[in-house]
Amino acid sequence: MHALVYHGPGKPSWESHRRPKLESAQDAIVRITTSTICGSDLHILKGDVPTVTEGRILGHEGIGVVDELGSAVSGFRKGDKVIISCITACGKCDFCRKQMYSHCRNGGWVLGNTIDGTQAEYVRIPFADTSLYALPAGAEEEAAVMLSDILPTGFECGVLKGGVKPGDTVAVVGAGPVGLAALMTSQFYLPAAIISIDLDDNRLKVAQSFGATAVVNSADGNAVKRVMELTHGEGVDVAIEAVGLPATFDICQGILAAGGHLANIGVHGKPVTLHMEKLWDRNMTLTTRLCDTVTTPMLLKTLEAGKLHPGKLVTHRFALNDILKAYDTFGHAAKYAALKVALQVR
Amino acid sequence: MHALVYHGPGKPSWESHRRPKLESAQDAIVRITTSTICGSDLHILKGDVPTVTEGRILGHEGIGVVDELGSAVSGFRKGDKVIISCITACGKCDFCRKQMYSHCRNGGWVLGNTIDGTQAEYVRIPFADTSLYALPAGAEEEAAVMLSDILPTGFECGVLKGGVKPGDTVAVVGAGPVGLAALMTSQFYLPAAIISIDLDDNRLKVAQSFGATAVVNSADGNAVKRVMELTHGEGVDVAIEAVGLPATFDICQGILAAGGHLANIGVHGKPVTLHMEKLWDRNMTLTTRLCDTVTTPMLLKTLEAGKLHPGKLVTHRFALNDILKAYDTFGHAAKYAALKVALQVR
Amino acid sequence: MHALVYHGPGKPSWESHRRPKLESAQDAIVRITTSTICGSDLHILKGDVPTVTEGRILGHEGIGVVDELGSAVSGFRKGDKVIISCITACGKCDFCRKQMYSHCRNGGWVLGNTIDGTQAEYVRIPFADTSLYALPAGAEEEAAVMLSDILPTGFECGVLKGGVKPGDTVAVVGAGPVGLAALMTSQFYLPAAIISIDLDDNRLKVAQSFGATAVVNSADGNAVKRVMELTHGEGVDVAIEAVGLPATFDICQGILAAGGHLANIGVHGKPVTLHMEKLWDRNMTLTTRLCDTVTTPMLLKTLEAGKLHPGKLVTHRFALNDILKAYDTFGHAAKYAALKVALQVR
Amino acid sequence: MHALVYHGPGKPSWESHRRPKLESAQDAIVRITTSTICGSDLHILKGDVPTVTEGRILGHEGIGVVDELGSAVSGFRKGDKVIISCITACGKCDFCRKQMYSHCRNGGWVLGNTIDGTQAEYVRIPFADTSLYALPAGAEEEAAVMLSDILPTGFECGVLKGGVKPGDTVAVVGAGPVGLAALMTSQFYLPAAIISIDLDDNRLKVAQSFGATAVVNSADGNAVKRVMELTHGEGVDVAIEAVGLPATFDICQGILAAGGHLANIGVHGKPVTLHMEKLWDRNMTLTTRLCDTVTTPMLLKTLEAGKLHPGKLVTHRFALNDILKAYDTFGHAAKYAALKVALQVR
């Protein structure tokens, strides 16, 4: 088969690779039909993720067809169409039993990280019964592949941890794919206002089409002031950080209402300065979370019910074997006005 | 009457002062029978709290007897023994109606701050119906005065915000009065282990007598390492910060288990460095809170039921008119092995 | 002034009555501009509500203009447009402080019950600061008057108590005004399916226009069977009872999924048979609630944000002094295809 | 081996039986070292549980040693001491993934019901990884066997579902083993008062030794009146039904405070009359639950920490092969003042 193999920083290669085999009775082998690229794949290619070693097949998102099954897998049959979760969950350890699959002692984020991933023609999925989900009949693959990672990430880390409630004022800092996933799913709880904040006017326009009721371009350094004006000096009930930089984190802590929630989604590479001298008496809640994918079954129900339209996040489509071109487009998102790219096998 | 008046940094004075009068139909005048001193009173005397101006009577804790009542007060009668809440709540504003009395638009922490306080023979209490609590028959005053501030502060900001649950491992950083109040009330939820962390071996001994199952002296800089050993490398479910310094905050963020809660109680004067590069994927919750005193009725029930013994926090007793001596003792807590001081009017 | 006065079962009268006066410093006198009729007013007229005595002015819903204010009212001024809450809350008692205004020791449901109500040109509102809400600028009165009772009732007793979550399957038994209010506000939480159940095909058609994804006419006694088919034998996550009869309660208990919630809104006059022999192991939650109106501020935000359209519930409009005609229409709702009637003073 | 086999109503037999064998890769065979008898075993012997067919080995509680393991079991090794959960959980189905193991699509309550149970020298446990728990080092077996069923049942169905909070007034109707387990674990949350209600003065005396602050003998039919007096007319915050009869259920609904919780544990054979004509406006919550055993890991932590003493529930001890004698004692609990019996293999 062919796969996208990491050969060190800046060196991805679409090349021939041996097909994965079952290694445990709980494994499945899935033939990929749709995959996509995540922001963290770009981080890996920059060499920022030391757990990824040379020779690794990248990718942790995908849709496919079950090709082989270990003897202990009971929930799927050969030929089933499945969504691959970015998080592998054994279903047995203490963390899995608290629904913190992200910290599964035998899994977690392993695909395209410590084991071979989904940017390939075939992939091995450990603990298939608790790491795969049946694709609902009639679901579009390029919409459904957003449920591998980006939708549960935006929803769980941003919306659920942020405790978005009807009538709330929500700010989402960052209008990239994850920020837009949070923006989209925050509407599950009918906030009264959603303010999208980004540096890129094009993305802010997209945010409006996704439901933002106000937008703020933070390029001039006045985002905090602007949000405070928009909220009549009260600040926001929920600030969702979907970038991962000290500057965007700062905006979030600057706009929190008393009693507000700061829900971090962004992957941070550096410490931030937390203004406890101002926040200690603000009844604030600050959360972090690695996506647990525990809401995937619920998201699938809303998708099936026609109430969620994640396909809107896909701006570009490529054949899987044109993946290097897809990386180029996704890696220059502003230039190409790209959100998510769909990688298709026909 | 006499009162403890602030005349600028380092200049408290026990002096003659005119008696307070009713200013609104919702006010009560309370004759103080027991008062006490809070750590924040020491901060005020250092000049650290700019909202406190010269001429202000200090103190926000106290027990007393209702002496006069405004015409709109319906819950109390002249002669009733009452506990004065450190937080004044109008009961009408949006924050009060969300049970965030600390941010009451017409009250909050005002006693001994922006209006005259309880270290006096008489005090005016605005919004008496929602800021006073009837002293249960038979309750000891020096125990009950701990419910003015320190018990609800430790419980609400530390234990409730920290989400302590049966079976949890809890760490309380700081074994001063507020830390001990958190330690004491964390036992409402039957944690399996409570680790007390402080610089002072005497206070750690006290912490053990209050229910700590392990103690760590952090003087050697190895507290994080020690807690990780005690928890077999897992960290704690709940870390309660009861000091208010970057160093103690650091210990808390260093010992959090995946999924853990960091509940800040300490009053911080400076920013802290938050290690988001390590915490972003830890499913952490960090909270701040100014005591709302919404649990005071519940704490009174546990006190009445004989299940809470806050009198143990009182180490020294003074007549109210010896308050300057009491300040000296409380201000040199380590030297005198002091926790809380009771100021009594006989 | 004129008012609708109850003179015993079946004897309402629109007649001249002396204007209400301030009786306490916390009262307001409100000049009614819009009122409406509730199903419970019909119960009163049948003589079913023994707390209502002869001579009582009926009505507990209304919009109006503040005409006079007691001296202790601080949140409103003469001339303010206000929404009158069906529940009077003192804001001070233990129940109010737990946000159970319905059980306020000094209020609760008193308007048009134990004190004179809103089907009059003027009404006295006790505890005005905590029982009135400012009408948002630009809000339509006939939409906003739905927030006096029916919207918070459907939302709090049905949707919140039922714990509706994204992806849920919800059934609402009863498509009268309260059932429709529950149906409308259940969509705040993006359920995947909402099944409306009623005896009247016209109301079921209305339910579909309000967002029901399926409808079941229960006239043939097969509603339970039909819902179980629609849910592939699983039952519903939330069953909302919005009628108040043993037969409709029975449907609810018959269609609950394991782990399901039965949220009762209906006013029951008789006991029901609860099938504990089937339900004891179903992990069921059954709730009752008298509307607390604690969500009125949130509902107002969603109304202002243009995300709630309760005006759709109004099918007929009358001048206030034509109220007897309005009662006739509302009392023969099926005949006139009536939901709520608006009573207007021009 | 020998086992207690059901040969129809009234016909248990301790007899020779073939040893169980592994049937799936996820099974374990456990050699029993301690077992016990449950109230539901008595129901089975009366013929009340139609799912139990002739030839079935009874029992769903036990401690033992892992004797054999299927190839897919990863959490245990041969020789490990384990607690057998009364609920078998596959860990994979939708119910297991919502922590409703009781409704597991591939398990649930099957032991001693639809598959052979634990009143035997050996037992086969399906889905061993998610249905067994490691016995903590040093734990006493007769204490730990209470965690197979009775402790999680009392805690989950009574205390957790009832939402017991610090300061609450709790009533537990029924002072048999399950009621006492609820009484014991309700103290995890520091209620101010716990009223135990039963027909048997001896059991009420035991209840006091377990922490009841008041007791009511309901034999005279005045239990409701008595509880209302004890609670100054307010009723209880939480009423836990631990019997399963209409009469005891009636007591519970008669003593609920406004806003109260009725948490049913009892196994009901008949419908009950629910007084919705009184309860519809009481803001009541009524719950049912079959034990999910999701709190077993937490209960083990409290046991290990020395904060839970379930061994107190054991009043009689027998050798496993004297099980018929043990049934006689347990079946005549009042006569023998029996609570739980321990069945031991030496």
PDB file of C-alpha atoms in Angstrom, chain B residues 5-186:
ATOM      1  CA  VAL B   5      -9.792  52.775  63.096  1.00  0.00           C
ATOM      2  CA  TYR B   6      -7.339  52.704  60.207  1.00  0.00           C
ATOM      3  CA  HIS B   7      -5.217  55.824  59.937  1.00  0.00           C
ATOM      4  CA  GLY B   8      -3.009  54.749  57.093  1.00  0.00           C
ATOM      5  CA  PRO B   9      -0.416  51.973  56.702  1.00  0.00           C
ATOM      6  CA  GLY B  10       0.843  50.680  60.027  1.00  0.00           C
ATOM      7  CA  LYS B  11      -1.475  52.973  61.982  1.00  0.00           C
ATOM      8  CA  PRO B  12      -4.414  51.234  63.590  1.00  0.00           C
ATOM      9  CA  SER B  13      -5.989  52.924  66.568  1.00  0.00           C
ATOM     10  CA  TRP B  14      -8.535  51.801  69.169  1.00  0.00           C
ATOM     11  CA  GLU B  15     -10.406  54.995  69.723  1.00  0.00           C
ATOM     12  CA  SER B  16     -13.668  56.666  70.437  1.00  0.00           C
ATOM     13  CA  HIS B  17     -15.964  56.921  67.385  1.00  0.00           C
ATOM     14  CA  ARG B  18     -19.557  57.980  66.869  1.00  0.00           C
ATOM     15  CA  ARG B  19     -22.069  55.143  66.828  1.00  0.00           C
ATOM     16  CA  PRO B  20     -23.408  54.093  63.452  1.00  0.00           C
ATOM     17  CA  LYS B  21     -26.988  54.993  62.525  1.00  0.00           C
ATOM     18  CA  LEU B  22     -29.543  53.425  60.249  1.00  0.00           C
ATOM     19  CA  GLU B  23     -29.104  54.829  56.741  1.00  0.00           C
ATOM     20  CA  SER B  24     -31.698  52.787  54.877  1.00  0.00           C
ATOM     21  CA  ALA B  25     -34.880  50.874  55.655  1.00  0.00           C
ATOM     22  CA  GLN B  26     -32.963  47.649  54.980  1.00  0.00           C
ATOM     23  CA  ASP B  27     -30.191  48.316  57.530  1.00  0.00           C
ATOM     24  CA  ALA B  28     -29.604  46.856  60.963  1.00  0.00           C
ATOM     25  CA  ILE B  29     -27.399  48.157  63.749  1.00  0.00           C
ATOM     26  CA  VAL B  30     -25.698  45.268  65.554  1.00  0.00           C
ATOM     27  CA  ARG B  31     -23.980  45.462  68.942  1.00  0.00           C
ATOM     28  CA  ILE B  32     -20.850  43.316  68.645  1.00  0.00           C
ATOM     29  CA  THR B  33     -20.322  40.590  71.230  1.00  0.00           C
ATOM     30  CA  THR B  34     -17.562  38.628  69.469  1.00  0.00           C
ATOM     31  CA  SER B  35     -15.265  39.664  66.662  1.00  0.00           C
ATOM     32  CA  THR B  36     -12.027  38.382  65.162  1.00  0.00           C
ATOM     33  CA  ILE B  37      -9.172  39.377  62.871  1.00  0.00           C
ATOM     34  CA  CYS B  38      -8.651  38.155  59.312  1.00  0.00           C
ATOM     35  CA  GLY B  39      -5.475  37.862  57.267  1.00  0.00           C
ATOM     36  CA  SER B  40      -6.879  40.527  54.962  1.00  0.00           C
ATOM     37  CA  ASP B  41      -6.961  42.968  57.908  1.00  0.00           C
ATOM     38  CA  LEU B  42      -3.184  42.559  58.063  1.00  0.00           C
ATOM     39  CA  HIS B  43      -2.975  43.279  54.336  1.00  0.00           C
ATOM     40  CA  ILE B  44      -5.008  46.444  54.862  1.00  0.00           C
ATOM     41  CA  LEU B  45      -2.683  47.572  57.633  1.00  0.00           C
ATOM     42  CA  LYS B  46       0.256  47.129  55.285  1.00  0.00           C
ATOM     43  CA  GLY B  47      -1.482  49.494  52.878  1.00  0.00           C
ATOM     44  CA  ASP B  48      -2.086  46.749  50.308  1.00  0.00           C
ATOM     45  CA  VAL B  49      -5.806  47.345  49.862  1.00  0.00           C
ATOM     46  CA  PRO B  50      -6.284  50.737  48.209  1.00  0.00           C
ATOM     47  CA  THR B  51     -10.087  50.751  48.584  1.00  0.00           C
ATOM     48  CA  VAL B  52      -9.640  51.156  52.345  1.00  0.00           C
ATOM     49  CA  THR B  53      -9.261  54.841  53.158  1.00  0.00           C
ATOM     50  CA  GLU B  54      -8.137  56.593  56.324  1.00  0.00           C
ATOM     51  CA  GLY B  55     -10.743  56.754  59.041  1.00  0.00           C
ATOM     52  CA  ARG B  56     -12.267  53.409  58.169  1.00  0.00           C
ATOM     53  CA  ILE B  57     -13.289  51.017  60.986  1.00  0.00           C
ATOM     54  CA  LEU B  58     -11.840  47.607  60.089  1.00  0.00           C
ATOM     55  CA  GLY B  59     -13.263  44.087  60.448  1.00  0.00           C
ATOM     56  CA  HIS B  60     -15.746  41.980  58.492  1.00  0.00           C
ATOM     57  CA  GLU B  61     -16.398  39.141  60.936  1.00  0.00           C
ATOM     58  CA  GLY B  62     -18.560  39.177  64.016  1.00  0.00           C
ATOM     59  CA  ILE B  63     -21.358  37.988  66.224  1.00  0.00           C
ATOM     60  CA  GLY B  64     -23.687  40.404  67.896  1.00  0.00           C
ATOM     61  CA  VAL B  65     -27.119  41.427  69.065  1.00  0.00           C
ATOM     62  CA  VAL B  66     -29.557  43.324  66.855  1.00  0.00           C
ATOM     63  CA  ASP B  67     -29.898  46.768  68.355  1.00  0.00           C
ATOM     64  CA  GLU B  68     -31.923  48.680  65.755  1.00  0.00           C
ATOM     65  CA  LEU B  69     -33.700  47.685  62.564  1.00  0.00           C
ATOM     66  CA  GLY B  70     -34.786  49.541  59.441  1.00  0.00           C
ATOM     67  CA  SER B  71     -38.486  49.364  58.652  1.00  0.00           C
ATOM     68  CA  ALA B  72     -38.089  47.024  55.675  1.00  0.00           C
ATOM     69  CA  VAL B  73     -36.186  44.330  57.591  1.00  0.00           C
ATOM     70  CA  SER B  74     -38.544  41.434  58.246  1.00  0.00           C
ATOM     71  CA  GLY B  75     -36.336  38.502  59.203  1.00  0.00           C
ATOM     72  CA  PHE B  76     -34.952  39.746  62.518  1.00  0.00           C
ATOM     73  CA  ARG B  77     -36.093  41.467  65.693  1.00  0.00           C
ATOM     74  CA  LYS B  78     -34.312  43.660  68.160  1.00  0.00           C
ATOM     75  CA  GLY B  79     -32.411  41.465  70.590  1.00  0.00           C
ATOM     76  CA  ASP B  80     -31.759  38.615  68.136  1.00  0.00           C
ATOM     77  CA  LYS B  81     -28.285  37.117  68.240  1.00  0.00           C
ATOM     78  CA  VAL B  82     -26.829  37.123  64.753  1.00  0.00           C
ATOM     79  CA  ILE B  83     -23.822  36.096  62.728  1.00  0.00           C
ATOM     80  CA  ILE B  84     -22.581  38.856  60.469  1.00  0.00           C
ATOM     81  CA  SER B  85     -21.595  37.634  57.022  1.00  0.00           C
ATOM     82  CA  CYS B  86     -18.366  39.070  55.624  1.00  0.00           C
ATOM     83  CA  ILE B  87     -20.265  39.528  52.362  1.00  0.00           C
ATOM     84  CA  THR B  88     -23.156  41.963  52.106  1.00  0.00           C
ATOM     85  CA  ALA B  89     -25.837  40.830  49.660  1.00  0.00           C
ATOM     86  CA  CYS B  90     -28.713  42.956  48.394  1.00  0.00           C
ATOM     87  CA  GLY B  91     -30.589  39.823  47.309  1.00  0.00           C
ATOM     88  CA  LYS B  92     -31.977  41.605  44.272  1.00  0.00           C
ATOM     89  CA  CYS B  93     -29.259  42.157  41.693  1.00  0.00           C
ATOM     90  CA  ASP B  94     -28.359  39.735  38.915  1.00  0.00           C
ATOM     91  CA  PHE B  95     -25.319  38.409  40.785  1.00  0.00           C
ATOM     92  CA  CYS B  96     -27.259  37.844  44.027  1.00  0.00           C
ATOM     93  CA  ARG B  97     -29.908  36.005  42.066  1.00  0.00           C
ATOM     94  CA  LYS B  98     -27.208  33.685  40.699  1.00  0.00           C
ATOM     95  CA  GLN B  99     -25.916  33.196  44.252  1.00  0.00           C
ATOM     96  CA  MET B 100     -22.752  35.162  43.531  1.00  0.00           C
ATOM     97  CA  TYR B 101     -23.182  37.458  46.529  1.00  0.00           C
ATOM     98  CA  SER B 102     -19.468  38.273  46.423  1.00  0.00           C
ATOM     99  CA  HIS B 103     -20.153  40.298  43.290  1.00  0.00           C
ATOM    100  CA  CYS B 104     -23.387  41.878  44.530  1.00  0.00           C
ATOM    101  CA  ARG B 105     -23.830  45.142  42.653  1.00  0.00           C
ATOM    102  CA  ASN B 106     -24.880  46.870  45.864  1.00  0.00           C
ATOM    103  CA  GLY B 107     -22.722  45.030  48.366  1.00  0.00           C
ATOM    104  CA  GLY B 108     -20.064  42.306  48.215  1.00  0.00           C
ATOM    105  CA  TRP B 109     -17.055  42.733  50.469  1.00  0.00           C
ATOM    106  CA  VAL B 110     -17.764  46.206  51.809  1.00  0.00           C
ATOM    107  CA  LEU B 111     -17.538  45.784  55.636  1.00  0.00           C
ATOM    108  CA  GLY B 112     -14.237  47.047  56.962  1.00  0.00           C
ATOM    109  CA  ASN B 113     -13.371  47.945  53.390  1.00  0.00           C
ATOM    110  CA  THR B 114     -15.574  50.620  51.834  1.00  0.00           C
ATOM    111  CA  ILE B 115     -17.902  51.005  54.843  1.00  0.00           C
ATOM    112  CA  ASP B 116     -17.180  50.737  58.559  1.00  0.00           C
ATOM    113  CA  GLY B 117     -16.706  47.239  59.932  1.00  0.00           C
ATOM    114  CA  THR B 118     -17.057  44.910  62.874  1.00  0.00           C
ATOM    115  CA  GLN B 119     -14.006  45.638  65.025  1.00  0.00           C
ATOM    116  CA  ALA B 120     -16.142  48.050  66.966  1.00  0.00           C
ATOM    117  CA  GLU B 121     -18.811  48.061  69.617  1.00  0.00           C
ATOM    118  CA  TYR B 122     -21.537  48.660  67.012  1.00  0.00           C
ATOM    119  CA  VAL B 123     -21.748  48.137  63.297  1.00  0.00           C
ATOM    120  CA  ARG B 124     -24.275  49.036  60.611  1.00  0.00           C
ATOM    121  CA  ILE B 125     -25.191  46.111  58.349  1.00  0.00           C
ATOM    122  CA  PRO B 126     -26.858  47.024  55.043  1.00  0.00           C
ATOM    123  CA  PHE B 127     -29.405  44.600  53.539  1.00  0.00           C
ATOM    124  CA  ALA B 128     -29.727  42.940  56.909  1.00  0.00           C
ATOM    125  CA  ASP B 129     -32.269  40.344  55.808  1.00  0.00           C
ATOM    126  CA  THR B 130     -29.796  38.815  53.373  1.00  0.00           C
ATOM    127  CA  SER B 131     -26.538  39.596  55.182  1.00  0.00           C
ATOM    128  CA  LEU B 132     -27.219  38.404  58.726  1.00  0.00           C
ATOM    129  CA  TYR B 133     -27.930  34.876  59.966  1.00  0.00           C
ATOM    130  CA  ALA B 134     -29.634  33.890  63.193  1.00  0.00           C
ATOM    131  CA  LEU B 135     -27.206  32.357  65.672  1.00  0.00           C
ATOM    132  CA  PRO B 136     -28.482  28.862  66.492  1.00  0.00           C
ATOM    133  CA  ALA B 137     -29.568  28.472  70.100  1.00  0.00           C
ATOM    134  CA  GLY B 138     -26.747  27.083  72.161  1.00  0.00           C
ATOM    135  CA  ALA B 139     -24.019  27.805  69.630  1.00  0.00           C
ATOM    136  CA  GLU B 140     -20.752  29.052  71.073  1.00  0.00           C
ATOM    137  CA  GLU B 141     -19.943  32.507  69.782  1.00  0.00           C
ATOM    138  CA  GLU B 142     -16.264  31.906  69.214  1.00  0.00           C
ATOM    139  CA  ALA B 143     -17.081  28.856  67.115  1.00  0.00           C
ATOM    140  CA  ALA B 144     -19.881  30.585  65.241  1.00  0.00           C
ATOM    141  CA  VAL B 145     -17.817  33.654  64.382  1.00  0.00           C
ATOM    142  CA  MET B 146     -15.723  31.360  62.176  1.00  0.00           C
ATOM    143  CA  LEU B 147     -18.818  31.242  59.932  1.00  0.00           C
ATOM    144  CA  SER B 148     -18.587  34.957  59.192  1.00  0.00           C
ATOM    145  CA  ASP B 149     -15.816  34.348  56.691  1.00  0.00           C
ATOM    146  CA  ILE B 150     -13.239  31.668  57.169  1.00  0.00           C
ATOM    147  CA  LEU B 151     -15.420  28.553  57.083  1.00  0.00           C
ATOM    148  CA  PRO B 152     -17.479  29.521  54.025  1.00  0.00           C
ATOM    149  CA  THR B 153     -14.279  30.772  52.371  1.00  0.00           C
ATOM    150  CA  GLY B 154     -12.426  27.503  52.866  1.00  0.00           C
ATOM    151  CA  PHE B 155     -15.478  25.465  51.953  1.00  0.00           C
ATOM    152  CA  GLU B 156     -16.794  27.397  48.954  1.00  0.00           C
ATOM    153  CA  CYS B 157     -13.542  28.504  47.335  1.00  0.00           C
ATOM    154  CA  GLY B 158     -11.562  25.385  48.187  1.00  0.00           C
ATOM    155  CA  VAL B 159     -13.795  22.385  48.699  1.00  0.00           C
ATOM    156  CA  LEU B 160     -16.837  23.152  46.543  1.00  0.00           C
ATOM    157  CA  LYS B 161     -14.931  24.750  43.682  1.00  0.00           C
ATOM    158  CA  GLY B 162     -12.392  21.936  43.933  1.00  0.00           C
ATOM    159  CA  GLY B 163     -15.195  19.423  43.632  1.00  0.00           C
ATOM    160  CA  VAL B 164     -13.878  17.177  46.411  1.00  0.00           C
ATOM    161  CA  LYS B 165     -15.493  13.721  46.163  1.00  0.00           C
ATOM    162  CA  PRO B 166     -15.465  10.584  48.291  1.00  0.00           C
ATOM    163  CA  GLY B 167     -12.263   8.643  47.727  1.00  0.00           C
ATOM    164  CA  ASP B 168     -10.321  11.634  46.408  1.00  0.00           C
ATOM    165  CA  THR B 169      -6.766  12.570  47.220  1.00  0.00           C
ATOM    166  CA  VAL B 170      -6.717  16.223  48.247  1.00  0.00           C
ATOM    167  CA  ALA B 171      -3.751  18.512  48.890  1.00  0.00           C
ATOM    168  CA  VAL B 172      -4.137  21.743  50.816  1.00  0.00           C
ATOM    169  CA  VAL B 173      -1.228  24.128  50.359  1.00  0.00           C
ATOM    170  CA  GLY B 174      -1.089  26.386  53.390  1.00  0.00           C
ATOM    171  CA  ALA B 175      -2.033  25.391  56.919  1.00  0.00           C
ATOM    172  CA  GLY B 176      -3.062  28.805  58.156  1.00  0.00           C
ATOM    173  CA  PRO B 177      -6.637  29.408  59.286  1.00  0.00           C
ATOM    174  CA  VAL B 178      -8.148  29.387  55.779  1.00  0.00           C
ATOM    175  CA  GLY B 179      -6.199  26.306  54.741  1.00  0.00           C
ATOM    176  CA  LEU B 180      -7.326  24.560  57.909  1.00  0.00           C
ATOM    177  CA  ALA B 181     -10.922  25.593  57.226  1.00  0.00           C
ATOM    178  CA  ALA B 182     -10.613  23.959  53.799  1.00  0.00           C
ATOM    179  CA  LEU B 183      -8.963  20.905  55.342  1.00  0.00           C
ATOM    180  CA  MET B 184     -11.738  20.645  57.926  1.00  0.00           C
ATOM    181  CA  THR B 185     -14.607  21.029  55.469  1.00  0.00           C
ATOM    182  CA  SER B 186     -13.068  18.856  52.760  1.00  0.00           C
TER     183      SER B 186
END
